[in-house]
Amino acid sequence: MRPVLETTTRRADPYPTIAEVEETVRSLLRNFPTREASPAMDLALRHIERFFDNGGKRIRSRMVLAGRLAADAACAPEQAICTAAAFEIVHNGILVQDDILDRSDVRRGAPTVRAALVNEGYSPVTADDIAMMIGWLGQTLGLRLIVQAQLTERQAQAVLPTLCEYQERCAAGQILDTVGADTVEGAREIARWKNYYTFAPLLAGAALCDPAPELVDALRRFAEPMVEATQYRNDIVGVFEESENGVSADLREGQTTVLALETRRLAGPGTREIFDGFLGKAALTPEDTAVAQEIITSSGALTAVLDRIQALTDEAMAALHTVRLPAAALKELNVWVTWSRTGRVGST
């Protein structure tokens, strides 16, 4: 297995931190102008804050910071922090809505917004309606943070279209995902559309610093395979690690991911029929999930997807060897690669 790229000793300074990005988001939520005057706004912001504080990999924030550091320019750290915070809060708003589409009650080991609202006494239908609005609010807050960043005209002309495309492509990917795929190539196309939002923050971060064309090209060639690898790791996590009382929501909702379609392709006829019986089964049990996991593993589908992740991340890292990058930028980019390969973020 090829190791994650070693970093050089060169440093970029000043270096904004993920902790500063998180505090920027929390400060916006705590001090929102109409929070105290509107019970509805307080309800929404409280749930966004709880959802945000439940954790996450912060890959989008890291990619904004990495893109800025890769450009190695003297950009104001406050602009990078606010831009990273904008992408992070937009991403969280998208996840709130994604949980409605997937009918998920658990994310990051805690109740989703829709589930938390039910726990507060709202009916499931009303909870989903409110959660949908909360997701929209989260995405709107991203624009407020971009305003707070006080970008120059050149920066705004580069960053704002990227943020718009981020949301547009994610919406298209969610539509494709809702329709589903019948082939592995179709599922790969969904993966590429859904995860553009991991690609866009990297380009936005670099755009803060008027990057050289060859750097933008290298970052794009790095990010394109990483987008696909990210979705494949998400698919594995959705079946083997994230569960609701031992039940995989991805299997229950019949997600036609590359992992599921590779399982159908590689499993024998009888085993395939058993697996098909679990895929999309509304009353899926923990025992069903365990059997499905065994079929995915024994069929060779899990190994096939892991091999594909390795090939994609190798391709991505090769692109970074074509330019010289500061150590701090490589450190953040390595976080994304390591997570895609292992499912673990590690320390930075």
PDB file of N, CA and C in Angstrom, residues 34 36 61 88 105 185 197 203 220 235 262 287 330:
ATOM      1  N   THR A  34     -31.705  37.952  15.165  1.00  0.00           N
ATOM      2  CA  THR A  34     -33.129  37.774  15.492  1.00  0.00           C
ATOM      3  C   THR A  34     -33.397  36.557  16.379  1.00  0.00           C
ATOM      4  N   GLU A  36     -33.208  35.995  19.698  1.00  0.00           N
ATOM      5  CA  GLU A  36     -33.993  36.214  20.906  1.00  0.00           C
ATOM      6  C   GLU A  36     -35.401  36.696  20.585  1.00  0.00           C
ATOM      7  N   SER A  61     -13.958  22.350   5.747  1.00  0.00           N
ATOM      8  CA  SER A  61     -13.152  23.420   6.340  1.00  0.00           C
ATOM      9  C   SER A  61     -11.674  23.202   6.050  1.00  0.00           C
ATOM     10  N   GLU A  88     -18.607  24.960   5.782  1.00  0.00           N
ATOM     11  CA  GLU A  88     -18.938  23.965   6.813  1.00  0.00           C
ATOM     12  C   GLU A  88     -20.400  24.046   7.220  1.00  0.00           C
ATOM     13  N   ASP A 105     -32.449   8.476  11.486  1.00  0.00           N
ATOM     14  CA  ASP A 105     -32.682   8.989  12.835  1.00  0.00           C
ATOM     15  C   ASP A 105     -31.390   9.216  13.607  1.00  0.00           C
ATOM     16  N   GLU A 185     -21.468   1.943 -13.060  1.00  0.00           N
ATOM     17  CA  GLU A 185     -21.089   3.219 -13.657  1.00  0.00           C
ATOM     18  C   GLU A 185     -22.100   4.313 -13.287  1.00  0.00           C
ATOM     19  N   TYR A 197     -19.122  18.756  -3.456  1.00  0.00           N
ATOM     20  CA  TYR A 197     -19.001  19.681  -2.335  1.00  0.00           C
ATOM     21  C   TYR A 197     -17.718  19.457  -1.544  1.00  0.00           C
ATOM     22  N   LEU A 203     -10.915  24.444  -4.090  1.00  0.00           N
ATOM     23  CA  LEU A 203     -10.721  25.462  -5.118  1.00  0.00           C
ATOM     24  C   LEU A 203     -11.037  26.857  -4.572  1.00  0.00           C
ATOM     25  N   ARG A 220      -7.070  20.388  -8.861  1.00  0.00           N
ATOM     26  CA  ARG A 220      -8.229  19.779  -9.511  1.00  0.00           C
ATOM     27  C   ARG A 220      -7.966  18.295  -9.808  1.00  0.00           C
ATOM     28  N   ASP A 235     -20.011   5.029   1.666  1.00  0.00           N
ATOM     29  CA  ASP A 235     -20.863   3.857   1.464  1.00  0.00           C
ATOM     30  C   ASP A 235     -20.491   2.736   2.425  1.00  0.00           C
ATOM     31  N   GLU A 262     -21.847  -3.759  -6.623  1.00  0.00           N
ATOM     32  CA  GLU A 262     -20.740  -4.714  -6.755  1.00  0.00           C
ATOM     33  C   GLU A 262     -21.089  -6.024  -6.045  1.00  0.00           C
ATOM     34  N   GLU A 287     -30.183  -8.553  12.686  1.00  0.00           N
ATOM     35  CA  GLU A 287     -29.726  -9.841  12.154  1.00  0.00           C
ATOM     36  C   GLU A 287     -29.632  -9.792  10.625  1.00  0.00           C
ATOM     37  N   LEU A 330      -0.073  20.221   2.695  1.00  0.00           N
ATOM     38  CA  LEU A 330      -0.037  18.761   2.536  1.00  0.00           C
ATOM     39  C   LEU A 330      -0.606  18.054   3.751  1.00  0.00           C
TER      40      LEU A 330
END
